[in-house]
Rosetta silent file (secondary structure, phi, psi, omega in degrees, C-alpha in Angstrom):
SEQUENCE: XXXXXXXXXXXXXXXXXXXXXXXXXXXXXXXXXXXXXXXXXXXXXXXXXXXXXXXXXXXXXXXX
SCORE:     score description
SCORE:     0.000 S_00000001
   1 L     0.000  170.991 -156.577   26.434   -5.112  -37.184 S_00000001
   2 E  -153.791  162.946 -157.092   25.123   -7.075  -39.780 S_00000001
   3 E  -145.726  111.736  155.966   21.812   -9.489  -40.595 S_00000001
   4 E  -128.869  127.315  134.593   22.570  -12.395  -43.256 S_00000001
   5 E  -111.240  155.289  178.311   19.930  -14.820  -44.206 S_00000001
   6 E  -118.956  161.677 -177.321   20.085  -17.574  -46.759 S_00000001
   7 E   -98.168  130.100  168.159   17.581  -20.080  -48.305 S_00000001
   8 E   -50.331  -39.091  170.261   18.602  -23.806  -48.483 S_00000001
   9 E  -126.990   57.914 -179.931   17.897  -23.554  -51.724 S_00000001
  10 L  -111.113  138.529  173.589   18.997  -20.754  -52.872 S_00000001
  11 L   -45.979  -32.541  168.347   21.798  -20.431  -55.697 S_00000001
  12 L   -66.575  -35.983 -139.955   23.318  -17.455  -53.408 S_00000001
  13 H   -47.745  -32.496 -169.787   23.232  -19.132  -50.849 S_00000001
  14 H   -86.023  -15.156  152.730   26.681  -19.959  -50.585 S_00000001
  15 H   -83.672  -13.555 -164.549   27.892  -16.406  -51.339 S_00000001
  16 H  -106.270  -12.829  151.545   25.797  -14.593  -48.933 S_00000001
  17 H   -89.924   -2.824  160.427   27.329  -17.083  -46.114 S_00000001
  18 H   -73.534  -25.919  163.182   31.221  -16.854  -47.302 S_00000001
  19 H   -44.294  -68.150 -152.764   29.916  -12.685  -46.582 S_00000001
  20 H   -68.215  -44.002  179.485   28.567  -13.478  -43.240 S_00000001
  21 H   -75.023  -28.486  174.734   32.166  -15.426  -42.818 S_00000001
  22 H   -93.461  -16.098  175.295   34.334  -12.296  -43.870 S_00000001
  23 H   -65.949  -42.145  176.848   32.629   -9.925  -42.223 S_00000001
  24 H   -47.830  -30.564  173.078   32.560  -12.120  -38.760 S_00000001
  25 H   -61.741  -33.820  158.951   36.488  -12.302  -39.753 S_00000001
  26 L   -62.342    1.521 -143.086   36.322   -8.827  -39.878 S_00000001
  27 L    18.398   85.720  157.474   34.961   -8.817  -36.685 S_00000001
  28 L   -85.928  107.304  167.175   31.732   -7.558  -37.825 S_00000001
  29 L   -53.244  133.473 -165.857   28.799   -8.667  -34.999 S_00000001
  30 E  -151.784  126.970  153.006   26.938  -11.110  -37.646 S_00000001
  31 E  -116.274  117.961  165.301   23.693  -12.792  -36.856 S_00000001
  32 E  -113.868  149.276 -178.054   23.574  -14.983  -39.783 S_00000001
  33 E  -135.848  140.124 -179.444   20.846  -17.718  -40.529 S_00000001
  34 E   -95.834  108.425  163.864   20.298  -20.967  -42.957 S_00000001
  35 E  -103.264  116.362 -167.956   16.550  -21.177  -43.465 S_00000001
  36 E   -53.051  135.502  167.553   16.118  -24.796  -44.082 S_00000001
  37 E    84.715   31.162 -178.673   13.554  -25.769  -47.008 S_00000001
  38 E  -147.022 -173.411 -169.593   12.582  -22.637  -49.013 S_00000001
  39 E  -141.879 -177.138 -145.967   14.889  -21.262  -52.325 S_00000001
  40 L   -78.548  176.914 -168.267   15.476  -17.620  -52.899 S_00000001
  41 L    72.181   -1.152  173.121   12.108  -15.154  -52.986 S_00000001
  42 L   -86.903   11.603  177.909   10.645  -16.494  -49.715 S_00000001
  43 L   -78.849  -21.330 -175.161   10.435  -13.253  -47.864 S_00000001
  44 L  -101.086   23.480  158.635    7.880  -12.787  -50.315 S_00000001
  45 L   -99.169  152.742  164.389    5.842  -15.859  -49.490 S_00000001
  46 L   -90.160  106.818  176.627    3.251  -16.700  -46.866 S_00000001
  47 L  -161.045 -173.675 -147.761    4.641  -18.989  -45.220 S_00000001
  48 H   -87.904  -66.267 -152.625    6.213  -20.286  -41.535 S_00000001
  49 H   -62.532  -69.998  170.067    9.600  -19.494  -42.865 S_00000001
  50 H   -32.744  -62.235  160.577    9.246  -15.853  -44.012 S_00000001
  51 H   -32.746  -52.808 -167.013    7.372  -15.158  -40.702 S_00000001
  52 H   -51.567  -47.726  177.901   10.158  -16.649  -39.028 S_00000001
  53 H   -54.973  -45.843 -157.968   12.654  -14.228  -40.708 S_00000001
  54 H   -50.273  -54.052 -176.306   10.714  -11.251  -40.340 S_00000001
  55 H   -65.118  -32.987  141.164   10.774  -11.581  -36.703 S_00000001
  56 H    -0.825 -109.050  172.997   14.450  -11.988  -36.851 S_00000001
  57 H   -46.295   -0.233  165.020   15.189   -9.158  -38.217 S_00000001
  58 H   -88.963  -41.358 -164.985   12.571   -7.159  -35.803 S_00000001
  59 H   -90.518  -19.831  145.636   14.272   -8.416  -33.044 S_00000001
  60 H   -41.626  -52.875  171.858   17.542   -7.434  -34.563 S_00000001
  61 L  -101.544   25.920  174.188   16.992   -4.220  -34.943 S_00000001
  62 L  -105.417   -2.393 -177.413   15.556   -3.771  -31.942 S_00000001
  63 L   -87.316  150.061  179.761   18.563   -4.851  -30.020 S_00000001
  64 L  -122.848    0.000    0.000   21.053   -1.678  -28.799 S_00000001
């Protein structure tokens, strides 16, 4: 399984969700997410958004 997030405003953005679409094509289990308002680098900010991911991705890989 696979974990994609993107940035609204990030310059990737739009490749790392056409990924998230071939892998789901691939049938790949994909949780993918758009987090509205921040640009690329915001895992490495304090902020509501970063938080948000992190716990994402805890509760991702915490799933069996």
């Amino acid at each position: 399984k696979a974990f994609v997030a993107t940035a609204e405003y990030d310059p990737l953005r739009d490749q790392g969700e056409a990924y998230a679409k071939k892998l789901k094509d691939a049938s790949v289990p994909v949780f993918a997410k758009r987090l509205d308002g921040v640009t690329h680098g915001f895992l490495e900010t304090d902020s509501k958004a970063a938080d948000e991911t992190y716990e994402l991705i805890s509760e991702f890989l915490d799933e069996k």
